[in-house]
Short mmCIF file of C-alpha atoms in Angstrom, two decimals:
data_model
loop_
_atom_site.label_atom_id
_atom_site.label_comp_id
_atom_site.label_asym_id
_atom_site.label_seq_id
_atom_site.Cartn_x
_atom_site.Cartn_y
_atom_site.Cartn_z
CA MET X 1 -3.34 16.57 27.38
CA SER X 2 -2.13 16.23 23.89
CA VAL X 3 0.89 13.82 22.84
CA ALA X 4 2.95 16.84 22.03
CA SER X 5 1.88 19.34 24.20
CA THR X 6 5.50 19.90 25.69
CA PRO X 7 8.37 21.20 23.85
CA GLN X 8 10.42 18.15 24.44
CA ALA X 9 11.69 16.65 21.30
CA PRO X 10 10.02 13.33 20.08
CA GLY X 11 13.20 11.65 19.75
CA THR X 12 13.92 12.21 23.59
CA GLU X 13 10.33 11.46 24.50
CA SER X 14 9.85 8.21 26.83
CA ARG X 15 9.32 4.69 25.14
CA ALA X 16 5.56 4.99 26.46
CA ARG X 17 5.01 8.34 24.97
CA ARG X 18 6.36 7.37 21.53
CA ARG X 19 4.14 4.09 21.62
CA ARG X 20 1.23 6.35 22.10
CA ILE X 21 1.89 8.53 19.17
CA LEU X 22 2.68 5.26 17.07
CA ALA X 23 -0.32 3.30 17.94
CA PRO X 24 -3.09 4.57 15.87
CA LEU X 25 -0.87 5.76 13.01
CA ALA X 26 0.48 2.10 12.65
CA LEU X 27 -2.71 0.49 13.18
CA ALA X 28 -4.28 2.94 10.35
CA GLN X 29 -1.60 1.65 8.13
CA PHE X 30 -2.32 -2.11 9.36
CA ILE X 31 -6.25 -1.93 8.62
CA CYS X 32 -5.63 -0.29 4.87
CA SER X 33 -3.11 -2.90 4.06
CA PHE X 34 -5.38 -5.69 5.57
CA ALA X 35 -8.36 -4.57 3.52
CA GLY X 36 -6.35 -4.67 0.33
CA SER X 37 -5.35 -8.31 0.56
CA ASN X 38 -8.11 -9.99 3.02
CA MET X 39 -10.80 -10.29 0.17
CA ASN X 40 -8.45 -12.64 -1.66
CA VAL X 41 -9.38 -15.66 0.21
CA MET X 42 -13.08 -14.65 0.39
CA ILE X 43 -13.32 -14.94 -3.47
CA GLN X 44 -15.50 -17.95 -3.72
CA ASP X 45 -17.65 -17.05 -1.03
CA ILE X 46 -18.45 -13.63 -1.97
CA SER X 47 -18.93 -14.65 -5.65
CA GLU X 48 -21.55 -17.46 -4.42
CA ASP X 49 -23.48 -15.24 -2.01
CA LEU X 50 -23.78 -12.33 -4.18
CA ASP X 51 -24.26 -14.36 -7.42
CA THR X 52 -21.52 -12.91 -9.29
CA THR X 53 -17.99 -14.19 -10.80
CA VAL X 54 -14.57 -14.24 -9.77
CA GLN X 55 -13.77 -11.46 -12.21
CA GLY X 56 -16.38 -9.35 -10.54
CA VAL X 57 -14.65 -9.92 -7.22
CA GLN X 58 -11.22 -9.30 -8.77
CA THR X 59 -12.67 -5.82 -10.15
CA ALA X 60 -13.91 -4.80 -6.57
CA ILE X 61 -10.51 -5.54 -5.21
CA THR X 62 -8.81 -3.77 -8.07
CA VAL X 63 -11.01 -0.71 -7.73
CA PHE X 64 -10.34 -0.29 -4.27
CA LEU X 65 -6.65 -0.14 -4.73
CA LEU X 66 -7.03 2.10 -7.43
CA VAL X 67 -9.22 4.61 -5.80
CA MET X 68 -6.66 4.86 -3.08
CA ALA X 69 -3.76 5.47 -5.80
CA ALA X 70 -5.96 7.95 -7.76
CA LEU X 71 -6.74 9.96 -4.71
CA MET X 72 -3.55 9.66 -2.44
CA ILE X 73 -1.91 12.50 -3.95
CA PRO X 74 -4.76 14.98 -3.64
CA GLY X 75 -5.25 13.52 -0.13
CA GLY X 76 -1.64 14.70 0.72
CA ILE X 77 -2.74 18.31 -0.36
CA LEU X 78 -5.79 18.13 1.66
CA ALA X 79 -4.09 17.18 4.75
CA ASP X 80 -1.84 20.24 4.51
CA ARG X 81 -4.88 22.42 3.69
CA TYR X 82 -7.25 21.38 6.55
CA GLY X 83 -4.90 19.59 8.86
CA ARG X 84 -3.47 16.59 9.05
CA LYS X 85 -5.36 15.23 12.12
CA ARG X 86 -8.76 16.43 10.76
CA CYS X 87 -8.13 14.60 7.60
CA LEU X 88 -7.14 11.63 9.46
CA GLY X 89 -10.31 11.60 11.34
CA LEU X 90 -12.53 12.25 8.55
CA GLY X 91 -10.64 9.53 6.43
CA LEU X 92 -11.50 7.11 9.26
CA ALA X 93 -15.02 7.84 9.53
CA ILE X 94 -15.68 7.51 5.85
CA TYR X 95 -13.61 4.19 5.75
CA GLY X 96 -16.11 2.93 8.69
CA VAL X 97 -19.03 3.82 6.91
CA GLY X 98 -17.64 2.03 3.93
CA ALA X 99 -16.79 -1.32 5.65
CA LEU X 100 -20.36 -1.51 7.51
CA LEU X 101 -21.91 -0.82 3.98
CA SER X 102 -19.72 -3.66 2.58
CA ALA X 103 -20.82 -6.07 5.39
CA ALA X 104 -24.52 -5.29 4.77
CA ALA X 105 -24.17 -5.56 0.75
CA PRO X 106 -26.80 -7.35 -1.06
CA GLY X 107 -25.00 -7.30 -4.33
CA LEU X 108 -21.67 -6.79 -6.31
CA GLY X 109 -22.86 -3.21 -6.70
CA VAL X 110 -23.20 -2.25 -3.02
CA LEU X 111 -20.08 -4.12 -2.23
CA ILE X 112 -18.15 -1.85 -4.81
CA LEU X 113 -19.66 1.27 -3.48
CA GLY X 114 -18.95 0.45 0.18
CA ASN X 115 -15.26 -1.39 -0.21
CA SER X 116 -14.04 -0.10 -3.54
CA ILE X 117 -15.32 3.58 -3.48
CA LEU X 118 -16.04 4.68 0.21
CA GLU X 119 -13.16 2.62 1.88
CA GLY X 120 -10.80 3.91 -1.21
CA ILE X 121 -11.72 7.28 -0.47
CA GLY X 122 -11.17 6.96 3.36
CA THR X 123 -7.91 5.30 3.00
CA ALA X 124 -6.75 8.34 0.41
CA LEU X 125 -7.70 10.90 3.45
CA LEU X 126 -5.95 8.94 6.13
CA ILE X 127 -2.86 7.47 4.86
CA PRO X 128 -0.89 10.75 3.85
CA PRO X 129 -1.61 12.19 7.46
CA VAL X 130 -0.16 9.06 8.90
CA TYR X 131 3.31 9.67 7.11
CA ILE X 132 3.32 13.25 7.27
CA LEU X 133 2.63 13.02 11.00
CA THR X 134 5.34 10.43 11.70
CA THR X 135 7.89 12.60 9.73
CA LEU X 136 6.89 15.88 11.78
CA LEU X 137 6.62 14.24 15.21
CA PHE X 138 9.96 12.09 15.09
CA THR X 139 12.55 14.73 14.05
CA GLU X 140 15.55 12.80 15.05
CA VAL X 141 16.85 10.40 12.38
CA THR X 142 17.27 7.42 14.15
CA SER X 143 13.78 7.86 16.32
CA ARG X 144 11.96 8.45 12.73
CA ALA X 145 13.47 5.52 11.19
CA ARG X 146 12.08 3.34 13.96
CA ALA X 147 8.85 5.03 13.60
CA PHE X 148 8.59 4.43 9.72
CA GLY X 149 9.73 0.64 10.35
CA ALA X 150 7.06 0.17 12.74
CA ILE X 151 4.38 1.58 10.51
CA MET X 152 5.70 -0.04 7.54
CA ALA X 153 5.95 -3.44 9.37
CA MET X 154 2.32 -2.98 10.35
CA GLY X 155 1.34 -2.49 6.68
CA GLY X 156 3.24 -5.63 5.64
CA ILE X 157 2.00 -7.48 8.46
CA GLY X 158 -1.65 -6.35 7.49
CA ALA X 159 -1.07 -7.34 3.79
CA ALA X 160 0.30 -10.63 4.64
CA THR X 161 -2.15 -11.84 7.56
CA GLY X 162 -5.04 -10.49 5.45
CA PRO X 163 -5.63 -13.76 3.74
CA LEU X 164 -5.26 -15.80 7.16
CA LEU X 165 -7.47 -13.35 9.28
CA GLY X 166 -9.74 -13.15 6.37
CA GLY X 167 -9.96 -16.69 6.12
CA LEU X 168 -10.52 -17.51 9.82
CA ILE X 169 -13.43 -15.02 10.33
CA THR X 170 -14.82 -15.97 6.89
CA SER X 171 -14.99 -19.77 7.82
CA ALA X 172 -16.05 -19.14 11.65
CA ILE X 173 -18.52 -16.44 10.84
CA SER X 174 -19.06 -14.95 7.28
CA TRP X 175 -17.11 -13.07 4.89
CA ARG X 176 -19.29 -10.16 6.00
CA ALA X 177 -17.98 -10.39 9.47
CA ALA X 178 -14.40 -9.41 8.03
CA PHE X 179 -15.88 -6.04 7.16
CA VAL X 180 -17.37 -5.76 10.87
CA PHE X 181 -13.97 -6.48 11.98
CA GLN X 182 -12.56 -3.67 9.90
CA ALA X 183 -15.27 -1.15 11.34
CA ALA X 184 -14.24 -2.24 14.94
CA VAL X 185 -10.50 -1.56 14.20
CA ILE X 186 -11.42 1.80 12.93
CA ALA X 187 -13.20 2.62 16.02
CA VAL X 188 -10.26 1.62 18.01
CA ILE X 189 -7.97 3.80 15.93
CA ILE X 190 -10.38 6.92 16.48
CA VAL X 191 -10.23 6.22 20.30
CA LEU X 192 -6.30 6.08 20.31
CA GLY X 193 -6.11 8.95 17.99
CA ARG X 194 -7.81 11.54 20.00
CA ARG X 195 -4.53 12.16 21.86
CA LEU X 196 -2.43 13.07 18.73
CA HIS X 197 -1.29 16.50 18.23
CA ASP X 198 -0.67 18.27 14.81
CA PRO X 199 2.52 20.10 15.22
CA LEU X 200 1.89 22.31 12.23
CA PRO X 201 -1.26 24.56 11.85
CA ALA X 202 -3.60 23.85 8.61
CA ASP X 203 -3.08 26.29 5.89
CA PRO X 204 -6.63 26.98 4.46
CA ASP X 205 -5.14 29.49 1.98
CA LEU X 206 -3.33 26.64 0.29
CA ASP X 207 -4.45 26.55 -3.45
CA PHE X 208 -5.96 23.23 -4.35
CA ASP X 209 -5.48 22.39 -7.95
CA THR X 210 -8.67 20.74 -8.82
CA VAL X 211 -7.93 20.21 -12.57
CA GLY X 212 -4.67 18.62 -11.93
CA ALA X 213 -6.54 16.32 -9.35
CA ILE X 214 -9.03 15.53 -11.98
CA LEU X 215 -6.36 14.77 -14.62
CA SER X 216 -4.16 12.73 -12.33
CA ALA X 217 -7.06 10.47 -11.19
CA THR X 218 -8.55 9.96 -14.51
CA GLY X 219 -5.20 9.04 -16.03
CA LEU X 220 -4.52 6.43 -13.52
CA VAL X 221 -7.95 5.02 -13.65
CA LEU X 222 -7.76 4.58 -17.46
CA VAL X 223 -4.33 2.74 -17.27
CA VAL X 224 -5.36 0.27 -14.66
CA LEU X 225 -8.81 -0.56 -16.62
CA GLY X 226 -6.77 -0.83 -19.86
CA ILE X 227 -4.94 -3.55 -17.94
CA LEU X 228 -7.98 -5.07 -16.67
CA ALA X 229 -9.43 -5.23 -20.13
CA ALA X 230 -6.58 -7.21 -21.62
CA ASP X 231 -8.38 -10.62 -21.43
CA ASP X 232 -11.51 -9.20 -23.09
CA ASN X 233 -10.77 -7.04 -25.91
CA ALA X 234 -7.11 -6.06 -27.14
CA TRP X 235 -8.36 -3.11 -28.83
CA LEU X 236 -10.17 -1.71 -26.04
CA MET X 237 -7.28 -2.39 -23.84
CA GLY X 238 -4.91 -0.44 -26.16
CA ALA X 239 -7.29 2.43 -26.64
CA LEU X 240 -7.65 2.74 -22.76
CA LEU X 241 -3.95 2.58 -22.18
CA LEU X 242 -3.24 5.22 -24.84
CA ILE X 243 -5.90 7.45 -23.61
CA GLY X 244 -4.61 7.06 -20.23
CA ALA X 245 -1.08 7.68 -21.09
CA LEU X 246 -2.19 10.90 -23.06
CA VAL X 247 -4.34 12.01 -19.92
CA LEU X 248 -1.06 11.60 -17.68
CA LEU X 249 1.02 13.48 -20.13
CA ALA X 250 -1.90 16.44 -20.19
CA PHE X 251 -1.53 16.36 -16.43
CA PHE X 252 2.36 16.79 -16.18
CA ARG X 253 1.81 19.63 -18.91
CA TRP X 254 -0.68 21.14 -16.48
CA VAL X 255 1.55 20.94 -13.67
CA ARG X 256 4.58 22.68 -15.68
CA ARG X 257 2.19 25.49 -16.74
CA ARG X 258 0.89 26.19 -13.19
CA GLU X 259 4.62 26.23 -11.79
CA ARG X 260 5.54 28.78 -14.66
CA THR X 261 2.53 31.03 -13.80
CA GLY X 262 3.43 31.01 -10.18
CA ALA X 263 0.53 28.92 -9.13
CA GLN X 264 0.50 25.96 -6.67
CA PRO X 265 0.44 22.62 -8.56
CA LEU X 266 -0.99 19.52 -7.34
CA LEU X 267 2.38 17.91 -7.59
CA PRO X 268 5.66 20.06 -7.80
CA THR X 269 7.80 18.61 -10.77
CA GLY X 270 10.75 19.24 -8.37
CA LEU X 271 9.91 15.73 -6.60
CA PHE X 272 10.74 13.98 -9.85
CA ARG X 273 14.03 15.63 -9.96
CA ASP X 274 15.85 13.84 -7.17
CA ARG X 275 17.43 10.66 -8.60
CA THR X 276 17.44 8.78 -5.23
CA SER X 277 13.79 9.36 -4.51
CA ASN X 278 12.77 8.56 -8.11
CA LEU X 279 14.65 5.01 -7.56
CA GLY X 280 13.04 4.56 -4.08
CA LEU X 281 9.61 5.22 -5.63
CA ILE X 282 10.21 2.53 -8.28
CA THR X 283 11.06 -0.21 -5.55
CA GLN X 284 8.25 0.84 -3.66
CA HIS X 285 5.94 0.60 -6.49
CA THR X 286 7.50 -2.89 -7.52
CA GLN X 287 7.28 -4.27 -3.98
CA TRP X 288 3.55 -3.77 -3.42
CA LEU X 289 3.08 -4.99 -7.00
CA ILE X 290 4.61 -8.25 -6.33
CA LEU X 291 2.91 -8.52 -2.75
CA MET X 292 -0.57 -7.88 -4.09
CA GLY X 293 -0.03 -9.68 -7.25
CA VAL X 294 1.19 -12.82 -5.72
CA SER X 295 -1.19 -12.84 -3.08
CA PHE X 296 -4.04 -12.83 -5.69
CA VAL X 297 -2.56 -15.35 -8.07
CA VAL X 298 -2.13 -18.07 -5.32
CA ALA X 299 -5.26 -17.22 -3.44
CA THR X 300 -7.17 -17.61 -6.60
CA TYR X 301 -5.22 -20.56 -7.93
CA LEU X 302 -5.61 -22.49 -4.56
CA GLN X 303 -9.43 -21.88 -4.18
CA VAL X 304 -10.54 -22.38 -7.82
CA VAL X 305 -8.34 -24.96 -9.09
CA ARG X 306 -7.08 -26.87 -5.93
CA GLY X 307 -10.37 -26.48 -4.19
CA TYR X 308 -9.22 -25.03 -0.74
CA ASP X 309 -11.91 -22.97 1.24
CA ALA X 310 -11.09 -19.56 2.77
CA ILE X 311 -9.76 -21.04 6.01
CA GLY X 312 -7.41 -23.31 4.17
CA THR X 313 -6.08 -20.81 1.80
CA GLY X 314 -5.58 -18.44 4.80
CA VAL X 315 -3.52 -20.88 6.72
CA ILE X 316 -1.32 -21.49 3.56
CA PHE X 317 -0.75 -18.03 3.44
CA THR X 318 0.33 -18.09 7.04
CA ALA X 319 4.29 -18.75 5.85
CA SER X 320 4.41 -15.31 4.23
CA THR X 321 3.07 -13.59 7.37
CA VAL X 322 5.54 -15.46 9.48
CA GLY X 323 8.40 -14.73 7.04
CA LEU X 324 7.30 -10.94 7.02
CA LEU X 325 7.20 -10.75 10.66
CA ILE X 326 10.82 -12.40 11.33
CA SER X 327 12.38 -9.84 8.87
CA SER X 328 10.19 -6.89 10.12
CA LEU X 329 11.28 -7.40 13.72
CA ALA X 330 14.76 -7.68 12.69
CA ALA X 331 14.45 -4.49 10.34
CA GLU X 332 16.18 -2.11 12.99
CA ARG X 333 19.17 -4.43 13.63
CA PHE X 334 19.64 -4.70 9.76
CA ALA X 335 19.33 -0.92 9.49
CA ARG X 336 22.29 -0.27 12.01
CA ARG X 337 24.38 -3.11 10.19
CA ARG X 338 23.61 -2.70 6.54
CA GLU X 339 23.08 0.22 4.06
CA GLN X 340 19.38 0.97 2.73
CA ARG X 341 20.62 0.14 -0.73
CA THR X 342 22.07 -3.25 0.43
CA LEU X 343 18.77 -4.23 2.12
CA VAL X 344 16.37 -3.46 -0.66
CA MET X 345 18.52 -5.48 -3.21
CA ALA X 346 18.54 -8.52 -0.62
CA GLY X 347 14.87 -8.01 -0.35
CA PHE X 348 14.18 -8.30 -3.95
CA ALA X 349 16.44 -11.10 -4.51
CA VAL X 350 15.03 -13.03 -1.98
CA THR X 351 11.56 -12.48 -3.05
CA VAL X 352 12.25 -13.54 -6.50
CA CYS X 353 13.72 -16.72 -5.16
CA GLY X 354 10.40 -17.14 -3.36
CA ILE X 355 8.55 -16.85 -6.76
CA GLY X 356 10.99 -19.25 -8.30
CA LEU X 357 10.02 -21.83 -5.53
CA LEU X 358 6.31 -21.47 -6.15
CA LEU X 359 6.99 -21.98 -9.97
CA ALA X 360 9.03 -25.19 -9.14
CA MET X 361 6.42 -26.49 -7.07
CA ALA X 362 3.47 -25.42 -9.56
CA HIS X 363 3.46 -28.93 -11.29
CA GLY X 364 4.06 -30.84 -8.27
CA SER X 365 2.00 -32.31 -5.43
CA PRO X 366 -1.20 -30.72 -4.67
CA LYS X 367 -0.73 -30.57 -0.89
CA ALA X 368 -0.81 -27.52 0.98
CA TRP X 369 2.77 -27.64 2.18
CA THR X 370 4.20 -27.20 -1.43
CA SER X 371 3.26 -23.37 -1.44
CA THR X 372 4.70 -22.82 2.07
CA PRO X 373 8.61 -22.32 1.12
CA GLY X 374 7.98 -19.85 -1.69
CA LEU X 375 5.55 -17.73 0.35
CA LEU X 376 8.00 -17.88 3.42
CA LEU X 377 10.86 -16.42 1.18
CA ILE X 378 8.56 -13.64 -0.24
CA GLY X 379 7.47 -12.72 3.08
CA LEU X 380 11.26 -12.62 4.30
CA GLY X 381 12.38 -10.69 1.40
CA LEU X 382 9.59 -7.95 1.65
CA GLY X 383 9.84 -7.49 5.18
CA VAL X 384 13.56 -6.67 4.52
CA MET X 385 12.98 -4.08 1.91
CA LEU X 386 9.60 -2.29 3.00
CA THR X 387 11.08 0.18 5.44
CA PRO X 388 14.34 1.11 3.64
CA SER X 389 12.59 2.18 0.50
CA VAL X 390 9.97 4.31 2.46
CA ASN X 391 13.04 5.82 4.37
CA VAL X 392 14.93 6.57 1.05
CA VAL X 393 11.91 8.40 -0.36
CA GLN X 394 10.67 10.35 2.81
CA SER X 395 14.13 11.60 3.89
CA SER X 396 14.98 12.99 0.30
CA PHE X 397 12.82 16.25 1.05
CA PRO X 398 12.33 18.86 3.72
CA GLU X 399 9.34 19.31 5.85
CA ASP X 400 7.41 21.82 3.62
CA LEU X 401 7.12 19.21 0.94
CA GLN X 402 6.26 16.18 3.30
CA GLY X 403 2.65 16.64 2.33
CA GLU X 404 3.41 15.96 -1.35
CA ILE X 405 5.95 13.54 -1.04
CA SER X 406 3.82 11.37 1.28
CA GLY X 407 0.73 11.53 -1.12
CA LEU X 408 3.09 10.52 -4.21
CA SER X 409 4.82 7.82 -1.94
CA ARG X 410 1.74 6.37 -1.24
CA SER X 411 -0.02 6.77 -4.59
CA VAL X 412 2.69 4.95 -6.38
CA SER X 413 2.64 1.99 -3.71
CA ASN X 414 -1.03 1.61 -4.22
CA LEU X 415 -0.79 2.22 -7.74
CA GLY X 416 1.43 -0.88 -7.68
CA SER X 417 -1.07 -2.64 -5.57
CA SER X 418 -3.63 -2.32 -8.02
CA VAL X 419 -1.52 -2.90 -11.04
CA GLY X 420 -0.42 -6.22 -9.60
CA THR X 421 -4.03 -7.31 -8.91
CA ALA X 422 -5.20 -6.29 -12.26
CA LEU X 423 -2.11 -7.46 -14.16
CA ALA X 424 -1.99 -10.91 -12.42
CA GLY X 425 -5.57 -11.28 -12.29
CA THR X 426 -5.87 -10.72 -16.02
CA ILE X 427 -3.61 -13.57 -16.69
CA LEU X 428 -5.13 -15.90 -14.67
CA VAL X 429 -9.04 -15.43 -14.26
CA ALA X 430 -9.65 -16.10 -17.94
CA ASP X 431 -8.51 -19.99 -17.15
CA PRO X 432 -6.94 -20.26 -13.70
CA ALA X 433 -5.21 -23.52 -14.17
CA VAL X 434 -1.45 -24.42 -13.97
CA GLY X 435 -0.33 -22.90 -17.24
CA PRO X 436 -1.51 -19.46 -16.61
CA TYR X 437 -0.66 -19.65 -13.06
CA ALA X 438 2.98 -20.27 -13.87
CA VAL X 439 2.77 -17.43 -16.51
CA ALA X 440 1.46 -15.06 -13.84
CA LEU X 441 4.30 -15.99 -11.53
CA VAL X 442 7.03 -15.47 -14.32
CA VAL X 443 5.87 -12.14 -14.95
CA LEU X 444 5.88 -11.15 -11.38
CA ALA X 445 9.55 -12.73 -11.03
CA ALA X 446 10.62 -10.47 -14.11
CA ILE X 447 8.99 -7.39 -12.54
CA GLY X 448 11.04 -8.26 -9.20
CA LEU X 449 14.23 -8.40 -11.16
CA GLY X 450 13.55 -4.95 -12.50
CA GLY X 451 13.09 -3.58 -9.11
CA LEU X 452 16.22 -5.23 -8.23
CA GLY X 453 17.99 -3.40 -10.87
CA ALA X 454 16.48 -0.16 -9.58
CA ALA X 455 17.61 -0.97 -6.23
CA ALA X 456 21.12 -1.65 -7.35
CA LEU X 457 21.29 2.08 -8.72
CA LEU X 458 20.57 3.63 -5.48
CA PRO X 459 23.46 5.59 -3.86
CA HIS X 460 25.42 4.01 -0.99
CA THR X 461 24.63 5.30 2.38
CA PRO X 462 26.06 4.73 5.71
CA PRO X 463 23.93 2.49 7.99
CA ALA X 464 21.54 4.21 10.49
CA PRO X 465 23.40 5.25 13.79
CA ASP X 466 22.64 3.40 16.70
CA HIS X 467 21.57 6.21 19.37
CA SER X 468 19.44 4.00 21.43
#
């Protein structure tokens, strides 16, 4: 029997049934977020084992995040065309193959193929269905907010625990075992997801904008490659950024042309006409940029400069994991007492303070505890604001646009992750000493203040009603 085989509304279903619906969806978000951050503590081990450099590993991490961002929007459209559950299953299968290939990689090229390309493609196919199905299966406002809260909490926990779990697995067994762990989790999700039901039929006649998909993906790739090239060649960086911007401009002109002729565009321009959603997207982008940027900077600094191994680095990151867990568990209570705007603003304020603490300790004692207060505050701040930002965006559009807005939302978040890793890594990789470490944190703090400004412009809304 499928999960939604009865006409009973999801909001009134038993708690056990809601958990069965949420379990595979939240676990899928967890493993994708875990994959984005767990490699940070393996930088030294991977570079030595595969005879490559720290910059080579950074490239693999960034390309993984970039592939997700570039393909997330087409992934949302394909989910509507071929069915949410079918795309979820296909994405999980591709991801699992990529994880196993990464575990057996003899060199950096195969690691990039398995981790960066296949896992990135798999994630782009499976994440949009997670958010679309959540929106469709949880129709009541409070139950939907709780569902998104659980999924975003698992995503944040995955990103925050990535360094700890990755460090434990790498030190106890090998960095390769961390990819086997990912494949095992994927297998569990496939088993749990068999009972999921897609409440809307697939639309095989839905027009897929191939040209738009190519233009959007190419533009995003060129922009991030431009950031990565900053430490090697300023002219190349400028050229890539300019060409990338021109390609993205061509993409938006193409979209408007298709709309004028009545054709289905990859991304309706109407998605960008909602001021509240736009501000929510900015906050999402900034949150993940800071999360992945800080994770990469601190992990690289601890391993290359301070000499910590994978497990030592992972243990230090426990502070951010604890902070995120505490604030995520309290997210529902916060939502009933405070409006979403207030929560997002508070989250950015606390996160920037955490980065400030990391900066203050940068020239101090080399002992591990000096990074703990800052990482704890960063985890607390991110946990407070991740869920409200998603709610702001997803709730701004009706069901018939959930595929598009889900793809755009996840693309913007993953683009933030890739830009954060590329930007922070570009500053740090050339000379991972205290000076560049501090500069990278200052840049991330300034970006956080920009996110705080965007959150301050969000409209005032009443707290979520308590229907429990």
